[in-house]
CSV table of C-alpha atoms in Angstrom, one decimal:
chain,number,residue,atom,x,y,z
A,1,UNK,CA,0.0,0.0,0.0
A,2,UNK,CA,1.7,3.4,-1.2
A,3,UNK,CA,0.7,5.1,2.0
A,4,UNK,CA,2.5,2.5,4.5
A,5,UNK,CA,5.8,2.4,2.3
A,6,UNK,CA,5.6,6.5,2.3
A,7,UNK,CA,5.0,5.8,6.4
A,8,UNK,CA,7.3,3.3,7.4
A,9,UNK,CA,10.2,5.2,4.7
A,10,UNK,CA,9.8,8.4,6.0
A,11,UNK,CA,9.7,7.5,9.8
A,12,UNK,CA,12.5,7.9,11.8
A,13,UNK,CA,10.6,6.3,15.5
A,14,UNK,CA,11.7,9.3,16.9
A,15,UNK,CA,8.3,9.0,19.0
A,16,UNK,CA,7.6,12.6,19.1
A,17,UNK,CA,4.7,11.9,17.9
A,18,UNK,CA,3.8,9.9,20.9
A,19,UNK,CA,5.0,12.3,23.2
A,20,UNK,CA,2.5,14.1,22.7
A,21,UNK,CA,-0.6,12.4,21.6
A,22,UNK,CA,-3.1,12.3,25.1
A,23,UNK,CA,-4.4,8.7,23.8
A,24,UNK,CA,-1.4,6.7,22.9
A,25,UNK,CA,1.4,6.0,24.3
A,26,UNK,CA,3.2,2.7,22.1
A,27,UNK,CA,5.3,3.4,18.9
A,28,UNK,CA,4.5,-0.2,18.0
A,29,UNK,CA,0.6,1.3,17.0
A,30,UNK,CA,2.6,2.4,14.4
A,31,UNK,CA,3.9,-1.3,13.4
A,32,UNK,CA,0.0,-3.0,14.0
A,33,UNK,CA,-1.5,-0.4,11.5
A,34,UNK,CA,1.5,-1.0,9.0
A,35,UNK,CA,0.5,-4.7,9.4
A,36,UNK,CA,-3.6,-4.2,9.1
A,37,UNK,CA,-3.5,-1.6,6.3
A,38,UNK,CA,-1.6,-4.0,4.0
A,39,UNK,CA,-3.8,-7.3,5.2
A,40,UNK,CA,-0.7,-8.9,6.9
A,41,UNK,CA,-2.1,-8.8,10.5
A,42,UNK,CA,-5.5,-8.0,12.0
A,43,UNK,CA,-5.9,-4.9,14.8
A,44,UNK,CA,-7.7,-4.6,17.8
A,45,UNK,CA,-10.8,-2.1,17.6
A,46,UNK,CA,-9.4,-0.7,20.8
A,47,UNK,CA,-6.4,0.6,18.7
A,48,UNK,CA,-8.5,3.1,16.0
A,49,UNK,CA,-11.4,4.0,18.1
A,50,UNK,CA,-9.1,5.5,20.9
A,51,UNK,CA,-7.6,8.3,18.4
A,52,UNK,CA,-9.0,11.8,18.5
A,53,UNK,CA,-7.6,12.7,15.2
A,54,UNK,CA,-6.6,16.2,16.6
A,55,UNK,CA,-3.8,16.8,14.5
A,56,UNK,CA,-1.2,16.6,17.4
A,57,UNK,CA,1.4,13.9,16.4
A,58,UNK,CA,1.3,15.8,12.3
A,59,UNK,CA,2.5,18.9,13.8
A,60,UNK,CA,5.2,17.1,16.6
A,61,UNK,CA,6.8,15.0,13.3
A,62,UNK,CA,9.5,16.4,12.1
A,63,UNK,CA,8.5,14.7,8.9
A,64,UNK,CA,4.9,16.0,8.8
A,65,UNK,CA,3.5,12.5,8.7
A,66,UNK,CA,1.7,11.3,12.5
A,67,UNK,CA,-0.6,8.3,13.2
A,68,UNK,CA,-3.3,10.0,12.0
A,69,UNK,CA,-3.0,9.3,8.0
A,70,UNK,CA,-2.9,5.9,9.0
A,71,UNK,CA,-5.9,5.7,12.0
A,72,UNK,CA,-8.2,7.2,9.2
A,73,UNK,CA,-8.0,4.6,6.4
A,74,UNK,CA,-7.8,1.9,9.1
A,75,UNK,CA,-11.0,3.3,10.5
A,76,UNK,CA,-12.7,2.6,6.6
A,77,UNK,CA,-10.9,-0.6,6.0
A,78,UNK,CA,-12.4,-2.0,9.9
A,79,UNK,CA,-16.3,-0.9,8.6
A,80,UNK,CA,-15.9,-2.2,5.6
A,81,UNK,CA,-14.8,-5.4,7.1
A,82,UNK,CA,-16.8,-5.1,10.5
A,83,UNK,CA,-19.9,-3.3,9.4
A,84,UNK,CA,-20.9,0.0,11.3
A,85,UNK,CA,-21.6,-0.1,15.2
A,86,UNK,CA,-24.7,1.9,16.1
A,87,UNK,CA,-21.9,4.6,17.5
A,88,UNK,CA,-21.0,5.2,14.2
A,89,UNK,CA,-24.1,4.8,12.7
A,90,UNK,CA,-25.7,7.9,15.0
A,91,UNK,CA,-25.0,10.9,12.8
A,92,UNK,CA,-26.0,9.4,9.9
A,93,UNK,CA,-29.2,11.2,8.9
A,94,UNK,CA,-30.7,8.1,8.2
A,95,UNK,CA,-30.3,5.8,10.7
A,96,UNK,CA,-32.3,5.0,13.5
A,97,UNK,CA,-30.5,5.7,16.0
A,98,UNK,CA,-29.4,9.3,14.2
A,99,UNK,CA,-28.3,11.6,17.6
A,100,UNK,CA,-30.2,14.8,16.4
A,101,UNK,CA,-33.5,13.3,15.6
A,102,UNK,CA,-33.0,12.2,18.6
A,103,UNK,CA,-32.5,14.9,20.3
A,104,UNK,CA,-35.3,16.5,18.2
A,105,UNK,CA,-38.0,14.7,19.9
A,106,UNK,CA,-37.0,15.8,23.4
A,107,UNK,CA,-36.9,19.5,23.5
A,108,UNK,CA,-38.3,22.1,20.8
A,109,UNK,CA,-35.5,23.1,18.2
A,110,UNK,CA,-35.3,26.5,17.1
A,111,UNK,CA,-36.7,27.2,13.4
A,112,UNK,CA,-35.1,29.3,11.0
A,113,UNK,CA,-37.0,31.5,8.1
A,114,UNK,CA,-36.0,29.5,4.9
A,115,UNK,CA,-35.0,32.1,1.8
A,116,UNK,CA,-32.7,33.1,-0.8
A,117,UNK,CA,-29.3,35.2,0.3
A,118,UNK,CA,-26.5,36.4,-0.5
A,119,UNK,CA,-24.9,34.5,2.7
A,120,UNK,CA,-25.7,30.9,3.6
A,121,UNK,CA,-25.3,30.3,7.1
A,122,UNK,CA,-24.7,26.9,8.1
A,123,UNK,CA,-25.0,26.2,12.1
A,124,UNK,CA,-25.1,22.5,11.0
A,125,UNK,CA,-26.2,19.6,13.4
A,126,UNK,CA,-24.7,20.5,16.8
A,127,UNK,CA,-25.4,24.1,16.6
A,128,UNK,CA,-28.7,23.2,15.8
A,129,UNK,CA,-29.6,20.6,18.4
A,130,UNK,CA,-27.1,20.6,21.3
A,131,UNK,CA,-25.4,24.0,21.4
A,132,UNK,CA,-28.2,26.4,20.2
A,133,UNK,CA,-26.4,29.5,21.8
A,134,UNK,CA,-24.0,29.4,18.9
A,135,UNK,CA,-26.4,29.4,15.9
A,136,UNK,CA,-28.9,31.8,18.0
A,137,UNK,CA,-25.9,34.6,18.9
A,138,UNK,CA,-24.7,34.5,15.3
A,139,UNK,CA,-28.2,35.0,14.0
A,140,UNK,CA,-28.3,37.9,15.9
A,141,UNK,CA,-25.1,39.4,14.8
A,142,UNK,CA,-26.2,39.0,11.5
A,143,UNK,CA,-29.2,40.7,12.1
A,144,UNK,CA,-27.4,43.4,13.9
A,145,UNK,CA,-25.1,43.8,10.6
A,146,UNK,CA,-27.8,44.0,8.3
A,147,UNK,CA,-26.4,40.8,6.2
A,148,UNK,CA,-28.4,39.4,3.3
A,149,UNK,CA,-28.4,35.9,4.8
A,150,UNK,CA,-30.7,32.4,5.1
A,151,UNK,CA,-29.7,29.9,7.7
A,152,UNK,CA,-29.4,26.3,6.3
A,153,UNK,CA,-30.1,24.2,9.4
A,154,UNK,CA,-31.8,21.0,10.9
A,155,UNK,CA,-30.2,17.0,10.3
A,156,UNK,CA,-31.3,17.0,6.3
A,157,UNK,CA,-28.9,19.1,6.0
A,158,UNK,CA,-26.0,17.3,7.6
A,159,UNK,CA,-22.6,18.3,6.2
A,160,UNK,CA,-21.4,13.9,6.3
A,161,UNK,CA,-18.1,15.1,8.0
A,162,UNK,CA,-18.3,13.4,11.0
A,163,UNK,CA,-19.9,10.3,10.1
A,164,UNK,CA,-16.8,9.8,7.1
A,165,UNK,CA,-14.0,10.8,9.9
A,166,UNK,CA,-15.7,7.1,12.2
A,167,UNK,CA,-14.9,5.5,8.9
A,168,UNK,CA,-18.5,5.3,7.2
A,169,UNK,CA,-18.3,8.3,3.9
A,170,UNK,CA,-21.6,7.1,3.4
A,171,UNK,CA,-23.7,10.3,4.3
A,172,UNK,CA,-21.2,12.5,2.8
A,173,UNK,CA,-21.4,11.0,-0.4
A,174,UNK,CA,-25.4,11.2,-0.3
A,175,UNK,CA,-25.7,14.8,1.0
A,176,UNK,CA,-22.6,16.4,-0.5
A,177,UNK,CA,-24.1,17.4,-4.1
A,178,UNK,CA,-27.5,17.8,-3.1
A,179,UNK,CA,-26.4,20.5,0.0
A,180,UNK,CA,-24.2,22.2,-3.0
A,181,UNK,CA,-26.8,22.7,-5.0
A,182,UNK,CA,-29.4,24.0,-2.4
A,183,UNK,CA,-26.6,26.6,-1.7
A,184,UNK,CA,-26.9,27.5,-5.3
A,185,UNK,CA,-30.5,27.4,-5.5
A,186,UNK,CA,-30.5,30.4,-2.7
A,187,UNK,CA,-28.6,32.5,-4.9
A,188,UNK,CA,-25.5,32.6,-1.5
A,189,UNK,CA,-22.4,34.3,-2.5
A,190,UNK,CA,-20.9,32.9,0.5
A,191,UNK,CA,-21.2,30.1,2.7
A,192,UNK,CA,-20.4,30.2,6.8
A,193,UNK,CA,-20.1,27.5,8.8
A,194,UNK,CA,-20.0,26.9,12.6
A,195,UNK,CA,-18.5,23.7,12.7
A,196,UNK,CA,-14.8,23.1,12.0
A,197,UNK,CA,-16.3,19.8,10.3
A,198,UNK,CA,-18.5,21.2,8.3
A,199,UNK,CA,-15.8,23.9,7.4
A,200,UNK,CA,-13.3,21.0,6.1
A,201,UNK,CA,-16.3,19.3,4.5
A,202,UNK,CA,-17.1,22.2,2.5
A,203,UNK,CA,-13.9,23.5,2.0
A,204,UNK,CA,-11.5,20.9,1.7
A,205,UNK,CA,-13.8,17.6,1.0
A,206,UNK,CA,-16.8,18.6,-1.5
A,207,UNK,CA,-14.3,20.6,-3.8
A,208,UNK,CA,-12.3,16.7,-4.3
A,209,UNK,CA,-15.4,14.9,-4.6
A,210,UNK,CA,-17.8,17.3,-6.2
A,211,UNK,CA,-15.8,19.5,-7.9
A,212,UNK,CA,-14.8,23.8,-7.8
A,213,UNK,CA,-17.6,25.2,-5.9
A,214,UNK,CA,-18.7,28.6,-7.5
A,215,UNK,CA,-19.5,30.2,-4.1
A,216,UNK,CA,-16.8,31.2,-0.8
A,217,UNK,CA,-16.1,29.2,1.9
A,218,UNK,CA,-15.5,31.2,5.5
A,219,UNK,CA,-15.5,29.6,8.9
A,220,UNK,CA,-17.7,32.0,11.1
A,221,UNK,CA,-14.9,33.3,12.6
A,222,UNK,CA,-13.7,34.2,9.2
A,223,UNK,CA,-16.8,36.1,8.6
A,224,UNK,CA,-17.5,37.8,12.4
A,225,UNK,CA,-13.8,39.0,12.1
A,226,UNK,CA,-14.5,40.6,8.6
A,227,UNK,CA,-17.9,42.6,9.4
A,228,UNK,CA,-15.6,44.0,12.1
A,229,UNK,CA,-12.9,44.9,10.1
A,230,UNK,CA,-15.6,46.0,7.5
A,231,UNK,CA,-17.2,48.4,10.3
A,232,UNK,CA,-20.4,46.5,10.3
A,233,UNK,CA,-20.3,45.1,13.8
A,234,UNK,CA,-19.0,47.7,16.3
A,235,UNK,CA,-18.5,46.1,19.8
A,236,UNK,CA,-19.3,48.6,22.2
A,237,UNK,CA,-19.8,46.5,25.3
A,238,UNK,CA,-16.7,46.4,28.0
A,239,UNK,CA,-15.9,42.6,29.1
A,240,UNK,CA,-13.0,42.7,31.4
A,241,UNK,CA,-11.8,38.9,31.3
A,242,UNK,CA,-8.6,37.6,31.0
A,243,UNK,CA,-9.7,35.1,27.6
A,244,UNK,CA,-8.1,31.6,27.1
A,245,UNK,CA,-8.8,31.3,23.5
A,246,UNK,CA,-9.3,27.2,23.1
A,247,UNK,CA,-7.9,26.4,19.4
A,248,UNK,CA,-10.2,23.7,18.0
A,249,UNK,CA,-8.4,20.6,16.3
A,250,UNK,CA,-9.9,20.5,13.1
A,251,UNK,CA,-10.2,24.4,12.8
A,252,UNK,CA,-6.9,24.9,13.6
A,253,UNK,CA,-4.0,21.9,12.8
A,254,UNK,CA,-6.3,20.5,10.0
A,255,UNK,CA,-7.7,23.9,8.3
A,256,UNK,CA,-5.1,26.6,9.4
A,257,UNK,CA,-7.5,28.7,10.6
A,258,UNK,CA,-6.7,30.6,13.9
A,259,UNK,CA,-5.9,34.1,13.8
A,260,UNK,CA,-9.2,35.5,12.9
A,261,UNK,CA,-11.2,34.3,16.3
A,262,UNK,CA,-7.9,36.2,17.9
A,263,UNK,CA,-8.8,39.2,15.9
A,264,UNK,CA,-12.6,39.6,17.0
A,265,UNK,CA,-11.2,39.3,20.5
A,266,UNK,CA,-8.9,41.7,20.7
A,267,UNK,CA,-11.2,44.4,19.1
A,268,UNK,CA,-13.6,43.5,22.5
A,269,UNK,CA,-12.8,46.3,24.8
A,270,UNK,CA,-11.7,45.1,28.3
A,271,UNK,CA,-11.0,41.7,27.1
A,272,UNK,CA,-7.0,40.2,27.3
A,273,UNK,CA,-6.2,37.4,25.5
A,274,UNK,CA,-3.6,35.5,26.8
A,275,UNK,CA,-2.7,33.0,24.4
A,276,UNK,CA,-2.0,35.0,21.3
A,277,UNK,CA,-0.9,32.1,18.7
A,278,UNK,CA,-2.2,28.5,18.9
A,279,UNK,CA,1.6,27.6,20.5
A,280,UNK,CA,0.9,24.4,23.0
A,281,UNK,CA,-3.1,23.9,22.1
A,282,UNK,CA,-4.4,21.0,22.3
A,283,UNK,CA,-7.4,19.1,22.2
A,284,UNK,CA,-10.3,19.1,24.3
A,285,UNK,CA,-11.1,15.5,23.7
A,286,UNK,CA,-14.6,14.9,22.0
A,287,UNK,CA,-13.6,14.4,18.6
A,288,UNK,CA,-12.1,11.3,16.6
A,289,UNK,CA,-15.6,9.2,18.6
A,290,UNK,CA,-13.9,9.7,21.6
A,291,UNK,CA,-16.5,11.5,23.6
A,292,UNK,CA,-19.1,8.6,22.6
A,293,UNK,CA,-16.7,5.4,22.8
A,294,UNK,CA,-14.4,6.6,26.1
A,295,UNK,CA,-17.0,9.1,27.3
A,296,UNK,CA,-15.2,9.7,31.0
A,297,UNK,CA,-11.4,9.3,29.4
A,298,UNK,CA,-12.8,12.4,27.0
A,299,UNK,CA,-13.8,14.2,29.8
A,300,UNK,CA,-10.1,14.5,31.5
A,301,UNK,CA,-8.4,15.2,29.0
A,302,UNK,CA,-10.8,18.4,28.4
A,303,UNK,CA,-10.5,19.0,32.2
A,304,UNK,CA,-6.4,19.9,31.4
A,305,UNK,CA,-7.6,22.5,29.2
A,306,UNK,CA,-8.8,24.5,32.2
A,307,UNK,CA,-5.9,23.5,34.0
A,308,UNK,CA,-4.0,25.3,30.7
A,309,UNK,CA,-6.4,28.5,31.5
A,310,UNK,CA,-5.6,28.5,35.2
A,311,UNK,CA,-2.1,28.5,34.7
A,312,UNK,CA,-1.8,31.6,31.9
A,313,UNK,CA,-4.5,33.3,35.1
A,314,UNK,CA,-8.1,33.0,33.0
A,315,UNK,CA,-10.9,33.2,34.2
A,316,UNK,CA,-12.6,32.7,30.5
A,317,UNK,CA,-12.5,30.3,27.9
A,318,UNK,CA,-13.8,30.9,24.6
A,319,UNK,CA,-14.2,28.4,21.5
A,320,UNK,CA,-16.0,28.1,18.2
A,321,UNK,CA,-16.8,24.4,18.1
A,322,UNK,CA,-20.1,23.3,19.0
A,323,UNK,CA,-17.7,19.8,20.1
A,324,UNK,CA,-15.4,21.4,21.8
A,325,UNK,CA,-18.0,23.7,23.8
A,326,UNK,CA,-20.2,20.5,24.9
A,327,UNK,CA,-17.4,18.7,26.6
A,328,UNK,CA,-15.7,21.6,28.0
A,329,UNK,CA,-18.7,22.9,29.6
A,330,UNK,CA,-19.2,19.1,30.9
A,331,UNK,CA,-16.1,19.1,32.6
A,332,UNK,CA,-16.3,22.2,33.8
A,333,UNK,CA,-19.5,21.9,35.7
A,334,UNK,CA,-17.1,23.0,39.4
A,335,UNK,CA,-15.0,24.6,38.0
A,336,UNK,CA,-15.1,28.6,38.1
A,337,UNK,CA,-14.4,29.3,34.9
A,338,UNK,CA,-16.3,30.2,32.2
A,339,UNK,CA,-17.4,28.8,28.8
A,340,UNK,CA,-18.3,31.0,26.1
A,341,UNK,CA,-18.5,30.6,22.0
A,342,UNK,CA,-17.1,32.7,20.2
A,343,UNK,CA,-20.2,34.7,18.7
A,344,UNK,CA,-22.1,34.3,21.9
A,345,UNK,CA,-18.9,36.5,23.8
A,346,UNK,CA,-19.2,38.8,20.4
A,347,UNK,CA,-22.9,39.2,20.6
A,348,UNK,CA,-22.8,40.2,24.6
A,349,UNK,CA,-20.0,42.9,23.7
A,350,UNK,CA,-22.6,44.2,21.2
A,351,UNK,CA,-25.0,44.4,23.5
A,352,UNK,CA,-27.1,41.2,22.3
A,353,UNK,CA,-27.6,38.7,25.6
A,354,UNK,CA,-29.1,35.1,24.9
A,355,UNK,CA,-30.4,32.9,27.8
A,356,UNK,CA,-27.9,29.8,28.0
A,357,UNK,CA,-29.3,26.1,29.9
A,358,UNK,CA,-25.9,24.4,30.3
A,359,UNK,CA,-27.3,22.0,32.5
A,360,UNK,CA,-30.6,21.3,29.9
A,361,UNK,CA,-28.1,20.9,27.1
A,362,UNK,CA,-26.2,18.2,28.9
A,363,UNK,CA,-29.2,16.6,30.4
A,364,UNK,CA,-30.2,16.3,26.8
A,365,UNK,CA,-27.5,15.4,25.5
A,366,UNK,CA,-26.5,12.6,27.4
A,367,UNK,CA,-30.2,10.8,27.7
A,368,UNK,CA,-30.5,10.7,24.1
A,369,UNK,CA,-26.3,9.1,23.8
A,370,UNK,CA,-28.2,6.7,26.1
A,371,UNK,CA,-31.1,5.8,24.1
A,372,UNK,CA,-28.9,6.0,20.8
A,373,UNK,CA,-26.0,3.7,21.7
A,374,UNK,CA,-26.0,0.6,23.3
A,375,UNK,CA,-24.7,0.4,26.6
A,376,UNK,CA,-23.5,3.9,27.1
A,377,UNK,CA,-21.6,4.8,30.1
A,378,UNK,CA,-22.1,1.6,32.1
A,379,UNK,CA,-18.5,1.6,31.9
A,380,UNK,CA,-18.0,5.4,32.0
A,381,UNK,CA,-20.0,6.6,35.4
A,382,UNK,CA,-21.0,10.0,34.2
């Protein structure tokens, strides 16, 4: 297999890559999925499902390479071979046990006016079902910026991402063309997206599979940080926190994208950030499956990203990820301090305030990963 030769050729088993991954801590993974990938040797589920593909052991190699381009088509050759588990199978739009229909039928989810714009907004599923305070504070900064926009939300819509990075590209293969061309059909100049998922879906994924998409591509970020700079969102508000500004994975290692959520920051009067470049981020722990298959594992390994905040002297943390939000503000629950997205912080420094339920949103949350997977957390005490 062309990708194990450029692997095992290019490795030197420095064990950098180790060194700093929070899930592994053997070199001879490396060997195992050498030995699976090319059909010599069978692996242990154990071994893919405990990677959070966060983009860690990529940027520690000194040869760009990491476990990571090997965990992801080991993860498609194990369905393929081993069919899909019903954790995987849970944010496919069609399956039974989908997590947002789910989710759907125990609380009301908010509905969005359906209609042509210049801007697509795309909260995608977690904005839309679990943390609602993200699509709902960017909503209202659009509003507030008198932006042409419709908001493209609800599980029909769902971007595939994180159903093809558990190994099953089914969804995104089924929904990629047809959400493309009801971008097109509402006339959007540009497309926004909440999700770092959905981002890389959109940006990096559809354009490979579907072809040059005739319309932009901006994380929200991207897009907040430019009505600023544009003079159509003026903060006005004074929020004296010291901010810990919590880079997520696939936003950041995977897309490159990092310095605009700085930007809107800084422009927020009273606020200090204290991390200025993504230098030593890391991962909060919910992505990769983890926060489904290792549910209390995913949980400490978020809880040393408040130990992070504590140390630079925070007493905020702000992220864009709807992931990266959810298990942050679960293991934060004592903890003193606070959890804020991105355009929920921006909307309360321009004056906007939006009622928040933490403890709904987890109550939610977790009864439906109960009635959606089987066995859930008897293993995990949450």
């Amino acid at each position: 297999m062309e990708l194990v030769e450029k692997h095992r050729s290019s490795c030197t088993e420095c064990g950098q890559c180790i060194e700093v991954c929070p899930r592994y801590n053997d070199l001879g993974l490396l060997e195992r999925l050498y030995g699976y990938l090319e059909g010599h040797s069978d692996i242990d589920g154990d071994s893919l499902l405990r990677c959070l593909t966060c983009g860690l052991c990529k940027d520690a190699c000194p040869e760009g390479l990491g476990i990571k381009m090997l965990i992801s088509p080991a993860r498609q050759k194990w369905v393929s071979e081993h069919g899909l588990t019903d954790r995987q199978k849970m944010v496919d739009p069609e399956a039974e046990n989908n997590l947002f229909k789910k989710i759907a039928e125990l609380d009301e989810t908010p509905v969005y006016e359906e209609r042509s714009g210049s801007v697509v907004y795309f909260p995608g599923c977690a904005g839309t079902y679990i943390n609602k305070i993200m699509a709902q504070a960017t909503v209202a900064l659009l509003d507030k910026a008198a932006v042409d926009y419709t908001v493209m939300s609800g599980v029909e819509y769902c971007c595939g991402a994180v159903s093809a990075g558990s190994g099953d590209p089914g969804p995104i293969r089924r929904n990629g063309q047809r959400n493309i061309e009801e971008i097109r059909k509402r006339g959007a100049k540009t497309l926004i997206t909440a999700c770092p998922g959905c981002f890389k879906a959109f940006k990096d994924i559809y354009p490979k599979m579907f072809g040059k998409l005739d319309f932009q591509v901006l994380h929200v970020s991207q897009y907040l940080e430019l009505l600023i700079r544009e003079g159509k969102l003026a903060p006005e508000v004074v929020l004296k926190h010291k901010v810990f500004y919590h880079d997520p994975c696939h936003l950041t290692r995977v897309m490159g994208v990092y310095r605009e959520a700085r930007e809107v920051l800084k422009h927020i009067r009273g606020t200090e950030l204290a991390n200025e470049t993504p230098e030593n981020s890391a991962c909060c722990g919910f992505g990769g499956g983890v926060r489904v298959n290792y549910p209390s594992e995913s949980l400490d390994v978020a809880s040393d990203r408040y130990r992070a905040a504590e140390k630079l002297g925070c007493d905020t943390i702000i992220t864009n990820c709807g992931g990266c939000m959810q298990n942050l503000i679960e293991a934060g629950k004592d903890e003193r301090i606070e959890v804020f997205d991105l355009a929920e912080y921006l909307s309360l420094a321009c004056g906007i305030k939006i009622e928040r339920e933490d403890s709904r949103m987890l109550e939610l949350v977790n009864k439906a990963y109960r009635l959606c997977i089987s066995g859930y957390g008897k293993s995990d005490c949450l």
